[in-house]
XYZ file of C-alpha atoms in Angstrom:
402
model
C -44.233 -80.039 -93.552
C -46.904 -77.538 -94.542
C -46.820 -75.993 -98.015
C -48.350 -72.656 -97.025
C -46.098 -69.743 -96.089
C -46.537 -69.078 -92.334
C -48.666 -65.993 -91.744
C -46.199 -64.683 -89.169
C -43.660 -64.196 -91.973
C -45.968 -62.041 -94.096
C -44.572 -58.746 -92.705
C -40.951 -59.546 -93.547
C -41.877 -60.878 -96.991
C -43.871 -57.720 -97.732
C -41.107 -55.459 -96.409
C -38.475 -57.277 -98.489
C -40.668 -56.933 -101.587
C -41.043 -53.191 -100.965
C -37.272 -52.778 -100.617
C -36.751 -54.748 -103.826
C -39.333 -52.644 -105.665
C -38.568 -49.189 -104.283
C -34.831 -49.360 -103.485
C -33.157 -52.126 -105.491
C -34.905 -51.968 -108.862
C -34.407 -48.186 -109.389
C -30.624 -48.414 -108.836
C -30.104 -51.865 -110.343
C -28.792 -50.727 -113.717
C -26.743 -47.925 -112.153
C -24.558 -50.278 -110.134
C -24.469 -52.883 -112.891
C -22.676 -50.287 -115.020
C -20.586 -48.847 -112.151
C -18.876 -52.089 -111.196
C -17.040 -52.014 -107.840
C -18.782 -48.779 -106.769
C -20.248 -49.237 -103.298
C -24.076 -48.869 -103.195
C -24.410 -46.294 -100.399
C -28.186 -46.588 -100.617
C -27.853 -49.906 -98.750
C -26.494 -48.367 -95.536
C -29.876 -47.192 -94.298
C -31.541 -50.480 -95.212
C -28.835 -52.409 -93.334
C -29.386 -50.255 -90.238
C -33.125 -50.882 -90.396
C -32.497 -54.611 -90.739
C -30.162 -54.555 -87.724
C -32.839 -52.824 -85.678
C -35.467 -55.357 -86.702
C -33.170 -58.234 -85.739
C -32.281 -56.709 -82.368
C -35.925 -56.569 -81.380
C -37.016 -59.844 -82.954
C -38.309 -62.382 -80.401
C -37.596 -65.307 -82.777
C -33.935 -64.536 -83.509
C -34.340 -62.330 -86.562
C -33.301 -63.062 -90.134
C -30.278 -62.840 -92.394
C -26.941 -64.583 -92.901
C -25.787 -63.774 -89.382
C -28.782 -65.582 -87.892
C -28.595 -68.870 -89.802
C -28.040 -71.121 -86.804
C -29.675 -74.530 -86.791
C -32.452 -75.333 -84.368
C -31.528 -77.225 -81.263
C -34.365 -79.624 -82.024
C -33.675 -83.313 -82.570
C -36.429 -84.177 -84.969
C -39.066 -84.454 -82.268
C -42.706 -84.033 -83.355
C -43.640 -80.445 -84.007
C -43.458 -77.813 -86.692
C -41.047 -74.923 -86.285
C -40.619 -72.129 -88.781
C -37.717 -69.955 -87.775
C -34.668 -68.076 -88.939
C -33.749 -70.295 -91.882
C -37.220 -70.142 -93.411
C -37.504 -66.420 -92.760
C -34.130 -65.716 -94.370
C -34.952 -67.793 -97.449
C -38.267 -66.005 -97.919
C -36.768 -62.560 -97.380
C -33.800 -63.035 -99.720
C -36.050 -64.521 -102.385
C -37.923 -61.215 -102.450
C -34.757 -59.089 -102.326
C -33.291 -61.004 -105.278
C -36.531 -60.442 -107.146
C -35.175 -56.894 -107.027
C -31.435 -57.395 -107.571
C -29.036 -60.226 -106.711
C -25.864 -58.127 -106.635
C -27.370 -55.577 -104.277
C -28.718 -58.317 -102.003
C -25.185 -59.710 -101.749
C -23.881 -56.240 -100.844
C -25.988 -55.601 -97.741
C -23.634 -54.794 -94.813
C -23.366 -57.455 -92.116
C -25.074 -60.024 -94.323
C -21.973 -61.690 -95.789
C -21.555 -65.438 -96.124
C -18.918 -65.241 -93.417
C -21.676 -64.178 -91.035
C -23.447 -67.466 -91.692
C -20.253 -69.367 -90.807
C -19.990 -67.445 -87.540
C -23.635 -68.166 -86.754
C -23.205 -71.871 -87.541
C -20.102 -72.797 -85.521
C -19.070 -69.917 -83.217
C -19.308 -70.314 -79.455
C -21.250 -67.916 -77.239
C -18.261 -65.660 -76.572
C -17.481 -65.402 -80.281
C -21.101 -64.705 -81.155
C -21.178 -61.857 -78.656
C -17.869 -60.441 -79.909
C -18.262 -60.987 -83.648
C -22.023 -60.986 -84.124
C -22.158 -57.407 -85.437
C -19.116 -57.781 -87.723
C -19.617 -57.760 -91.491
C -17.785 -60.959 -92.496
C -16.939 -62.297 -95.953
C -16.220 -65.980 -96.629
C -12.857 -67.112 -98.053
C -12.855 -70.762 -99.146
C -11.998 -71.060 -102.848
C -8.346 -71.175 -103.908
C -6.598 -71.192 -107.307
C -5.978 -74.930 -106.938
C -9.031 -75.866 -104.866
C -12.374 -74.767 -106.236
C -15.323 -77.098 -105.771
C -13.448 -79.479 -103.475
C -13.344 -77.554 -100.205
C -11.433 -80.408 -98.559
C -8.465 -79.829 -100.903
C -7.605 -76.326 -99.704
C -3.885 -75.572 -99.299
C -3.993 -72.518 -97.031
C -2.381 -73.351 -93.698
C -2.762 -72.124 -90.124
C 0.241 -72.839 -87.899
C -0.056 -72.514 -84.126
C 2.429 -70.039 -82.650
C 1.916 -69.111 -79.011
C -1.356 -67.235 -78.591
C -1.819 -66.909 -82.370
C -2.269 -68.878 -85.548
C -0.093 -67.885 -88.506
C -2.018 -68.118 -91.788
C -0.400 -68.498 -95.208
C -2.168 -68.963 -98.523
C -4.305 -67.359 -101.205
C -8.082 -67.113 -101.565
C -10.055 -66.105 -104.649
C -13.685 -65.217 -105.429
C -14.291 -63.763 -101.969
C -17.705 -62.093 -102.081
C -17.592 -58.693 -100.312
C -13.884 -59.294 -99.705
C -12.996 -55.609 -99.975
C -16.007 -54.090 -98.219
C -16.426 -56.483 -95.296
C -14.882 -55.763 -91.890
C -13.520 -59.300 -91.565
C -12.958 -62.460 -93.581
C -13.713 -66.004 -92.425
C -10.776 -67.991 -93.806
C -10.786 -71.752 -94.169
C -7.314 -73.167 -93.504
C -5.698 -76.447 -92.500
C -3.982 -76.985 -89.161
C -2.186 -80.024 -90.603
C -2.423 -80.906 -94.295
C -1.289 -84.488 -93.551
C -4.534 -85.098 -91.655
C -6.838 -84.218 -94.535
C -10.171 -82.482 -94.181
C -10.372 -83.231 -90.444
C -7.764 -80.508 -89.880
C -9.634 -77.796 -91.780
C -10.880 -74.988 -89.536
C -12.280 -71.504 -90.067
C -10.667 -68.352 -88.704
C -11.972 -64.799 -88.431
C -9.341 -62.408 -89.818
C -10.235 -58.782 -89.225
C -9.662 -56.148 -91.890
C -6.304 -54.431 -91.555
C -4.569 -57.410 -89.952
C -0.878 -57.343 -91.002
C -0.142 -60.000 -93.603
C -3.592 -59.903 -95.254
C -3.422 -58.236 -98.671
C -6.214 -57.483 -101.136
C -4.684 -58.536 -104.471
C -7.424 -57.503 -106.905
C -11.143 -57.122 -107.568
C -12.606 -59.320 -110.298
C -14.558 -58.033 -113.289
C -17.562 -60.271 -113.718
C -20.382 -61.354 -116.021
C -23.052 -60.559 -113.437
C -23.689 -59.429 -109.848
C -21.490 -56.424 -110.615
C -22.834 -54.441 -107.683
C -21.121 -56.990 -105.430
C -17.333 -56.874 -105.060
C -15.452 -60.143 -105.576
C -11.878 -60.159 -104.295
C -8.661 -62.155 -104.359
C -6.846 -62.056 -101.012
C -3.346 -63.208 -100.063
C -2.256 -64.202 -96.543
C 1.444 -64.068 -95.768
C 2.462 -64.837 -92.176
C -0.854 -63.341 -91.069
C -1.144 -63.636 -87.292
C -4.640 -64.278 -85.923
C -5.507 -64.581 -82.209
C -6.361 -68.099 -81.073
C -9.780 -66.986 -79.911
C -10.664 -66.199 -83.549
C -10.700 -69.871 -84.501
C -14.377 -70.758 -84.876
C -15.613 -73.860 -83.111
C -13.511 -76.687 -81.699
C -9.725 -76.326 -82.216
C -9.169 -80.078 -81.792
C -8.561 -82.174 -84.915
C -11.152 -84.956 -84.915
C -10.998 -87.588 -87.659
C -14.467 -88.834 -86.746
C -16.127 -85.420 -87.002
C -14.019 -84.228 -89.943
C -14.934 -80.651 -90.723
C -18.636 -81.255 -90.200
C -18.969 -78.066 -88.172
C -17.661 -75.982 -91.044
C -19.700 -77.876 -93.646
C -22.847 -77.210 -91.617
C -22.511 -73.669 -92.923
C -23.314 -74.969 -96.402
C -26.358 -76.890 -95.181
C -27.709 -73.563 -93.928
C -26.669 -71.335 -96.821
C -27.435 -73.534 -99.826
C -31.212 -73.207 -99.369
C -30.674 -69.433 -99.124
C -28.792 -69.382 -102.448
C -31.564 -71.518 -103.922
C -34.060 -68.908 -102.737
C -31.999 -66.207 -104.432
C -32.178 -68.132 -107.727
C -35.934 -68.503 -107.331
C -36.304 -64.758 -106.772
C -34.429 -63.658 -109.893
C -36.098 -66.346 -112.021
C -39.540 -65.262 -110.828
C -38.697 -61.659 -111.696
C -37.800 -62.684 -115.251
C -40.920 -64.826 -115.644
C -43.259 -62.113 -114.387
C -41.797 -59.437 -116.658
C -41.824 -61.802 -119.636
C -45.491 -62.578 -119.075
C -46.236 -58.852 -118.971
C -44.365 -58.164 -122.212
C -46.016 -61.057 -124.034
C -49.477 -60.134 -122.743
C -48.945 -56.547 -123.936
C -48.236 -57.910 -127.415
C -51.773 -59.332 -127.559
C -51.148 -63.009 -126.807
C -53.693 -64.548 -124.413
C -51.866 -66.282 -121.577
C -54.529 -68.295 -119.808
C -54.571 -71.527 -117.839
C -58.028 -72.668 -118.851
C -57.230 -74.636 -121.987
C -55.009 -77.631 -122.648
C -51.389 -76.789 -123.387
C -51.455 -78.354 -126.868
C -54.152 -75.879 -127.949
C -52.232 -72.823 -126.710
C -49.620 -70.683 -128.471
C -46.113 -72.095 -128.114
C -44.979 -69.175 -125.947
C -47.829 -69.715 -123.477
C -47.056 -73.416 -123.216
C -43.359 -72.623 -122.692
C -44.087 -70.185 -119.857
C -46.273 -72.713 -118.055
C -43.532 -75.343 -118.233
C -41.028 -72.861 -116.821
C -43.427 -71.936 -114.017
C -43.814 -75.624 -113.110
C -40.027 -76.031 -112.893
C -39.756 -72.946 -110.712
C -42.466 -74.197 -108.356
C -40.668 -77.538 -107.958
C -37.461 -75.702 -107.047
C -39.338 -73.468 -104.606
C -40.860 -76.407 -102.728
C -37.507 -78.200 -102.477
C -36.001 -75.007 -101.064
C -38.725 -74.540 -98.475
C -38.315 -78.145 -97.356
C -34.545 -77.767 -96.860
C -35.016 -74.569 -94.836
C -37.824 -76.124 -92.799
C -35.645 -79.115 -91.930
C -32.880 -76.811 -90.666
C -35.384 -74.956 -88.496
C -36.535 -78.265 -87.049
C -33.065 -79.617 -86.259
C -33.230 -82.321 -88.950
C -30.179 -83.358 -91.018
C -30.688 -81.648 -94.384
C -27.427 -82.029 -96.296
C -29.084 -84.004 -99.111
C -32.117 -81.729 -99.260
C -29.985 -78.566 -99.192
C -27.988 -79.848 -102.159
C -31.164 -80.881 -103.982
C -32.616 -77.403 -103.537
C -29.399 -75.700 -104.627
C -28.938 -77.979 -107.662
C -32.526 -77.644 -108.847
C -32.937 -73.918 -108.218
C -29.518 -72.990 -109.590
C -30.087 -74.838 -112.855
C -33.730 -73.830 -113.233
C -33.029 -70.194 -112.385
C -30.426 -69.861 -115.109
C -32.538 -71.783 -117.626
C -35.582 -69.609 -116.986
C -33.799 -66.269 -117.227
C -32.005 -67.239 -120.446
C -35.234 -68.540 -121.976
C -36.987 -65.298 -121.026
C -34.310 -63.362 -122.927
C -35.121 -65.460 -126.000
C -38.891 -65.191 -125.632
C -38.748 -61.399 -125.373
C -36.551 -61.018 -128.452
C -34.872 -57.643 -128.830
C -36.486 -56.379 -125.600
C -34.974 -59.273 -123.681
C -31.534 -58.710 -125.158
C -31.359 -54.938 -124.787
C -30.686 -52.727 -121.772
C -34.089 -51.042 -121.823
C -35.256 -54.023 -119.742
C -33.571 -55.781 -116.818
C -34.175 -59.247 -118.278
C -30.703 -59.553 -119.814
C -29.173 -58.466 -116.508
C -31.172 -61.055 -114.600
C -29.879 -63.717 -117.005
C -26.289 -62.649 -116.310
C -26.844 -62.443 -112.556
C -28.488 -65.865 -112.364
C -25.449 -67.795 -113.581
C -23.436 -67.315 -110.394
C -26.248 -68.871 -108.348
C -25.589 -72.172 -110.128
C -21.871 -71.910 -109.343
C -21.070 -70.515 -105.894
C -21.839 -72.329 -102.649
C -20.944 -75.507 -104.574
C -21.331 -75.967 -108.318
C -24.150 -77.904 -109.964
C -21.822 -80.895 -110.421
C -20.745 -80.910 -106.763
C -24.359 -80.792 -105.588
C -25.224 -83.824 -107.721
C -22.198 -85.646 -106.311
C -23.292 -84.892 -102.728
C -26.822 -86.083 -103.492
C -25.484 -89.316 -104.990
C -23.313 -89.952 -101.910
C -26.275 -89.455 -99.590
C -28.605 -91.658 -101.625
C -26.058 -94.468 -102.022
C -24.575 -94.182 -98.532
C -21.073 -93.625 -99.904
C -18.296 -91.568 -98.368
C -16.372 -88.890 -100.256
C -13.465 -91.351 -100.573
C -15.722 -94.045 -102.037
C -17.539 -91.821 -104.538
C -15.501 -89.035 -106.124
């Protein structure tokens, strides 16, 4: 693995930074205050992104492109869609996390479609804006404990259950629902289904009011005898005890490095602005003297920067492994755990270091602190990531180490 960012990705990184600077930052506070209002400014950006992906020789970038490489770990060094998406979303979240989560056709459901859909489904559903519906009132961090069911009935599956915390659940054109074909067979029977908006039996129950990412809608959805065509089941319909729901979980191996990148972006934004504010107050922030001879605030910032760099390198490694067809479940969880925790720690510490400026609404620092918390929670909480890492290191199954 090389530590330098590939030069071929410089254009997309620069473009994402410009969007963050010129589009996201100016409207960030507006949509933080106007919770649940749809950011119409994103429509044009989404269209531009679609056009870039359509003409991209390397598969493009974004949630809908997060398919793993077909490589088998053979010698070589590939930097593809996963790395590009991590780098791009890191820059966009330097601008605003909630707005980045609200980009049309970039929902987490799109990453599930990209990960496990067959060729026919990719062609049919590739341009659909899809949300992801996993979490339930009684099944949060343990995805294998979901109670929503999908019963086969002729040419359809009939879905019953309730999902909560569905990001973009109201705005998206479809929802990827995780449901069990047979609850007696455990996680092996869990499959994902694409349920299109307006399907009878799917009801939007409410939109949540949240601490952060207020520009992004978060929905609770109920399914009551909701009939979905059989061809909308993603991946293999057979229940395989040996494979479990590995195909569905592969989605997380692709998206957790992306969420880690989002945490790195918002944390870097807070650190950069904090350094500017402190420098403007007359404190010399240099790297040329030993930390014990520097002001406490300078020493603190350097420690935070070191933590952020460690998280960034873990994230790049996890994305690189996915691009090279290497198993990265442990590394994806390491990146997510480290970046999620560090991102929240950094933004909160920046609020403290900036005093009244950090706490007030004249700066975006307090907003970044609020936004950062979700990045340590969704796509698997901090505690779940540490549990996954422990299982991988010790060679234990989920039944052996709970």
